[in-house]
């Protein structure tokens, strides 16, 4: 519980920093919620799943810092989160490898629609990195949804699927705000849905069987 309180305090402080345009405060506290989730995760039962989720959180932490750092480090942040999604993908594959055709179609459709919208805006030199990232997050979503209805613990499957959907939503808003139509509430929508997704993905490890 202490780790989650720390995460909430960091999140609240960051949102306050956003509202008053305190860039330095935001830079200092932005990594705190994910760092706290890492601490909390160590209380989960040991498993390959937990190890890969831990690695995903570490890469996410790096991505948080890179995206908040002064200067345009968007591509480097994108790379860090690409590795995070690959780690989550590996976690989901560690306990479920069924094809799951319907989740595959859903994830592919979501990725295709989002990439189609962004590509029409003209991504320039970011085209290849964004396409690769879109494919990775779509694959991560597919494998998270594939665990639903399988023999993995139901609560873990629901949390992971919900977390993956929240993560995809957050990244979609980033793409829309950056490349299509910026809007004032975007930073709040992005960060809150991102943290919700990370919490749900982390919480899914607590319903795993020990190995």
C-alpha positions as a Markdown table, in Angstrom:
| # | Residue | x | y | z |
|---|---|---|---|---|
| 1 | Unk | 0.0 | 0.0 | 0.0 |
| 2 | Unk | 2.9 | 2.4 | 0.7 |
| 3 | Unk | 4.2 | 2.1 | -2.8 |
| 4 | Unk | 0.8 | 2.9 | -4.3 |
| 5 | Unk | 0.4 | 5.9 | -2.0 |
| 6 | Unk | 3.8 | 7.1 | -3.2 |
| 7 | Unk | 2.7 | 6.6 | -6.8 |
| 8 | Unk | -0.5 | 8.6 | -6.2 |
| 9 | Unk | 1.4 | 11.4 | -4.5 |
| 10 | Unk | 3.8 | 11.6 | -7.4 |
| 11 | Unk | 1.0 | 11.6 | -9.9 |
| 12 | Unk | -0.9 | 14.4 | -8.0 |
| 13 | Unk | 2.2 | 16.5 | -7.8 |
| 14 | Unk | 2.9 | 16.1 | -11.6 |
| 15 | Unk | -0.7 | 17.1 | -12.5 |
| 16 | Unk | -0.3 | 20.1 | -10.2 |
| 17 | Unk | 3.0 | 20.9 | -12.0 |
| 18 | Unk | 1.2 | 20.7 | -15.4 |
| 19 | Unk | -1.5 | 23.0 | -14.2 |
| 20 | Unk | 0.9 | 25.8 | -13.1 |
| 21 | Unk | 3.4 | 25.1 | -15.9 |
| 22 | Unk | 6.2 | 24.2 | -13.5 |
| 23 | Unk | 8.5 | 22.4 | -15.9 |
| 24 | Unk | 11.2 | 21.6 | -13.4 |
| 25 | Unk | 8.7 | 20.1 | -10.9 |
| 26 | Unk | 7.2 | 17.9 | -13.6 |
| 27 | Unk | 10.6 | 16.7 | -14.7 |
| 28 | Unk | 11.5 | 15.7 | -11.1 |
| 29 | Unk | 8.3 | 13.9 | -10.2 |
| 30 | Unk | 7.2 | 12.4 | -13.5 |
| 31 | Unk | 9.2 | 9.1 | -13.0 |
| 32 | Unk | 7.9 | 8.7 | -9.5 |
| 33 | Unk | 4.6 | 6.8 | -10.2 |
| 34 | Unk | 6.3 | 4.2 | -12.4 |
| 35 | Unk | 9.3 | 3.9 | -10.0 |
| 36 | Unk | 6.8 | 3.2 | -7.2 |
| 37 | Unk | 5.0 | 0.6 | -9.3 |
| 38 | Unk | 8.4 | -1.1 | -9.7 |
| 39 | Unk | 8.8 | -1.2 | -6.0 |
| 40 | Unk | 5.3 | -2.6 | -5.5 |
| 41 | Unk | 5.8 | -5.2 | -8.2 |
| 42 | Unk | 8.5 | -6.9 | -6.1 |
| 43 | Unk | 5.7 | -8.0 | -3.7 |
| 44 | Unk | 4.1 | -10.1 | -6.5 |
| 45 | Unk | 4.7 | -13.8 | -6.8 |
| 46 | Unk | 8.0 | -14.6 | -8.6 |
| 47 | Unk | 7.5 | -15.7 | -12.2 |
| 48 | Unk | 8.8 | -15.1 | -15.7 |
| 49 | Unk | 5.8 | -12.9 | -16.2 |
| 50 | Unk | 6.8 | -10.6 | -13.3 |
| 51 | Unk | 10.4 | -10.4 | -14.6 |
| 52 | Unk | 9.2 | -9.2 | -18.0 |
| 53 | Unk | 6.8 | -6.7 | -16.6 |
| 54 | Unk | 9.6 | -5.4 | -14.4 |
| 55 | Unk | 11.7 | -4.9 | -17.5 |
| 56 | Unk | 8.9 | -3.1 | -19.2 |
| 57 | Unk | 8.5 | -0.7 | -16.3 |
| 58 | Unk | 12.2 | 0.0 | -16.4 |
| 59 | Unk | 12.1 | 0.9 | -20.1 |
| 60 | Unk | 9.0 | 3.0 | -19.4 |
| 61 | Unk | 10.8 | 4.8 | -16.7 |
| 62 | Unk | 13.6 | 5.7 | -19.1 |
| 63 | Unk | 11.0 | 6.8 | -21.7 |
| 64 | Unk | 9.3 | 9.0 | -19.1 |
| 65 | Unk | 12.6 | 10.8 | -18.4 |
| 66 | Unk | 13.5 | 11.2 | -22.1 |
| 67 | Unk | 10.1 | 12.6 | -23.0 |
| 68 | Unk | 10.2 | 15.1 | -20.1 |
| 69 | Unk | 13.8 | 16.2 | -20.6 |
| 70 | Unk | 14.3 | 19.7 | -22.1 |
| 71 | Unk | 14.8 | 19.4 | -25.8 |
| 72 | Unk | 13.2 | 17.2 | -28.4 |
| 73 | Unk | 14.1 | 13.6 | -27.5 |
| 74 | Unk | 10.8 | 12.2 | -28.8 |
| 75 | Unk | 12.5 | 9.6 | -31.0 |
| 76 | Unk | 14.6 | 8.3 | -28.1 |
| 77 | Unk | 11.6 | 8.2 | -25.8 |
| 78 | Unk | 9.7 | 6.4 | -28.5 |
| 79 | Unk | 12.5 | 3.8 | -28.6 |
| 80 | Unk | 12.4 | 3.3 | -24.9 |
| 81 | Unk | 8.7 | 2.7 | -24.9 |
| 82 | Unk | 9.1 | 0.4 | -27.9 |
| 83 | Unk | 11.3 | -1.8 | -25.8 |
| 84 | Unk | 8.8 | -1.6 | -22.9 |
| 85 | Unk | 6.0 | -2.9 | -25.2 |
| 86 | Unk | 8.3 | -5.7 | -26.4 |
| 87 | Unk | 8.9 | -6.6 | -22.8 |
| 88 | Unk | 5.2 | -6.6 | -22.0 |
| 89 | Unk | 4.6 | -8.7 | -25.2 |
| 90 | Unk | 7.1 | -11.3 | -23.9 |
| 91 | Unk | 5.4 | -11.3 | -20.5 |
| 92 | Unk | 2.0 | -12.1 | -22.2 |
| 93 | Unk | 3.6 | -14.8 | -24.3 |
| 94 | Unk | 5.2 | -16.4 | -21.2 |
| 95 | Unk | 1.9 | -17.9 | -20.1 |
| 96 | Unk | -0.3 | -17.9 | -23.3 |
| 97 | Unk | 0.7 | -18.7 | -26.8 |
| 98 | Unk | -2.7 | -19.4 | -28.5 |
| 99 | Unk | -3.3 | -17.7 | -31.8 |
| 100 | Unk | -6.5 | -15.9 | -30.7 |
| 101 | Unk | -7.7 | -14.8 | -34.1 |
| 102 | Unk | -10.3 | -12.3 | -33.0 |
| 103 | Unk | -7.9 | -10.4 | -30.7 |
| 104 | Unk | -5.4 | -10.4 | -33.6 |
| 105 | Unk | -8.0 | -8.8 | -35.9 |
| 106 | Unk | -9.0 | -6.2 | -33.3 |
| 107 | Unk | -5.5 | -5.2 | -32.5 |
| 108 | Unk | -4.5 | -5.1 | -36.2 |
| 109 | Unk | -7.5 | -2.9 | -37.0 |
| 110 | Unk | -6.8 | -0.5 | -34.1 |
| 111 | Unk | -3.2 | -0.2 | -35.2 |
| 112 | Unk | -4.1 | 0.2 | -38.9 |
| 113 | Unk | -6.6 | 3.0 | -38.2 |
| 114 | Unk | -4.3 | 4.9 | -36.0 |
| 115 | Unk | -1.3 | 4.6 | -38.3 |
| 116 | Unk | -3.5 | 5.6 | -41.3 |
| 117 | Unk | -4.6 | 8.8 | -39.5 |
| 118 | Unk | -1.1 | 9.7 | -38.6 |
| 119 | Unk | 0.5 | 8.8 | -42.0 |
| 120 | Unk | -2.1 | 11.0 | -43.8 |
| 121 | Unk | -0.8 | 14.0 | -41.8 |
| 122 | Unk | 2.8 | 13.4 | -43.2 |
| 123 | Unk | 5.2 | 12.2 | -40.5 |
| 124 | Unk | 8.3 | 13.0 | -42.5 |
| 125 | Unk | 11.5 | 11.5 | -40.9 |
| 126 | Unk | 9.4 | 10.1 | -38.1 |
| 127 | Unk | 7.4 | 7.8 | -40.5 |
| 128 | Unk | 9.5 | 4.7 | -40.0 |
| 129 | Unk | 10.0 | 4.9 | -36.2 |
| 130 | Unk | 6.2 | 5.6 | -35.8 |
| 131 | Unk | 5.2 | 2.7 | -38.0 |
| 132 | Unk | 7.6 | 0.3 | -36.2 |
| 133 | Unk | 6.2 | 1.5 | -32.8 |
| 134 | Unk | 2.7 | 1.2 | -34.0 |
| 135 | Unk | 3.3 | -2.4 | -35.0 |
| 136 | Unk | 4.9 | -3.2 | -31.7 |
| 137 | Unk | 2.1 | -1.7 | -29.6 |
| 138 | Unk | -0.5 | -3.5 | -31.8 |
| 139 | Unk | 1.3 | -6.8 | -31.1 |
| 140 | Unk | 1.4 | -6.1 | -27.4 |
| 141 | Unk | -2.4 | -5.4 | -27.4 |
| 142 | Unk | -3.0 | -8.6 | -29.4 |
| 143 | Unk | -1.2 | -10.8 | -26.9 |
| 144 | Unk | -2.8 | -9.0 | -23.9 |
| 145 | Unk | -6.3 | -9.6 | -25.4 |
| 146 | Unk | -5.3 | -13.2 | -26.3 |
| 147 | Unk | -5.0 | -14.1 | -22.6 |
| 148 | Unk | -8.7 | -13.4 | -22.1 |
| 149 | Unk | -10.6 | -16.7 | -22.0 |
| 150 | Unk | -7.4 | -18.7 | -21.8 |
| 151 | Unk | -6.2 | -20.8 | -18.8 |
| 152 | Unk | -4.3 | -17.9 | -17.2 |
| 153 | Unk | -5.9 | -16.4 | -14.0 |
| 154 | Unk | -9.0 | -14.4 | -15.0 |
| 155 | Unk | -8.1 | -11.4 | -12.9 |
| 156 | Unk | -4.6 | -11.2 | -14.4 |
| 157 | Unk | -6.0 | -11.4 | -18.0 |
| 158 | Unk | -8.6 | -8.7 | -17.3 |
| 159 | Unk | -6.1 | -6.3 | -15.8 |
| 160 | Unk | -3.5 | -6.9 | -18.5 |
| 161 | Unk | -6.0 | -6.4 | -21.2 |
| 162 | Unk | -7.4 | -3.2 | -19.6 |
| 163 | Unk | -3.9 | -1.9 | -19.1 |
| 164 | Unk | -2.9 | -2.6 | -22.7 |
| 165 | Unk | -6.0 | -0.8 | -23.9 |
| 166 | Unk | -5.3 | 2.2 | -21.7 |
| 167 | Unk | -1.7 | 2.3 | -22.9 |
| 168 | Unk | -2.9 | 2.2 | -26.6 |
| 169 | Unk | -5.4 | 5.0 | -25.9 |
| 170 | Unk | -2.7 | 7.1 | -24.2 |
| 171 | Unk | -0.4 | 6.7 | -27.2 |
| 172 | Unk | -3.2 | 7.4 | -29.6 |
| 173 | Unk | -3.9 | 10.7 | -27.9 |
| 174 | Unk | -0.2 | 11.5 | -28.1 |
| 175 | Unk | -0.2 | 10.9 | -31.8 |
| 176 | Unk | -3.4 | 13.0 | -32.4 |
| 177 | Unk | -2.2 | 15.8 | -30.2 |
| 178 | Unk | 1.3 | 15.9 | -31.8 |
| 179 | Unk | 0.5 | 15.3 | -35.4 |
| 180 | Unk | -3.2 | 15.9 | -36.1 |
| 181 | Unk | -5.0 | 18.3 | -33.8 |
| 182 | Unk | -3.5 | 19.6 | -30.6 |
| 183 | Unk | -5.9 | 20.3 | -27.7 |
| 184 | Unk | -5.5 | 21.8 | -24.3 |
| 185 | Unk | -6.5 | 18.8 | -22.2 |
| 186 | Unk | -4.2 | 16.4 | -24.0 |
| 187 | Unk | -1.3 | 16.3 | -21.5 |
| 188 | Unk | -3.8 | 15.4 | -18.7 |
| 189 | Unk | -5.6 | 12.7 | -20.7 |
| 190 | Unk | -2.3 | 11.3 | -21.9 |
| 191 | Unk | -0.6 | 11.0 | -18.5 |
| 192 | Unk | -3.6 | 9.8 | -16.5 |
| 193 | Unk | -4.5 | 7.0 | -19.0 |
| 194 | Unk | -0.8 | 6.1 | -19.2 |
| 195 | Unk | -0.5 | 5.7 | -15.5 |
| 196 | Unk | -3.8 | 3.8 | -15.3 |
| 197 | Unk | -2.5 | 1.4 | -17.9 |
| 198 | Unk | 0.8 | 0.9 | -16.1 |
| 199 | Unk | -1.0 | 0.3 | -12.8 |
| 200 | Unk | -3.3 | -2.4 | -14.4 |
| 201 | Unk | -0.4 | -4.1 | -16.2 |
| 202 | Unk | 1.6 | -4.2 | -12.9 |
| 203 | Unk | -1.4 | -5.4 | -10.9 |
| 204 | Unk | -1.9 | -8.3 | -13.4 |
| 205 | Unk | 1.3 | -9.8 | -12.0 |
| 206 | Unk | -0.2 | -10.2 | -8.6 |
| 207 | Unk | -2.7 | -12.8 | -9.9 |
| 208 | Unk | 0.0 | -14.9 | -11.5 |
| 209 | Unk | 0.9 | -18.4 | -10.3 |
| 210 | Unk | 4.3 | -18.7 | -8.7 |
| 211 | Unk | 6.9 | -20.6 | -10.7 |
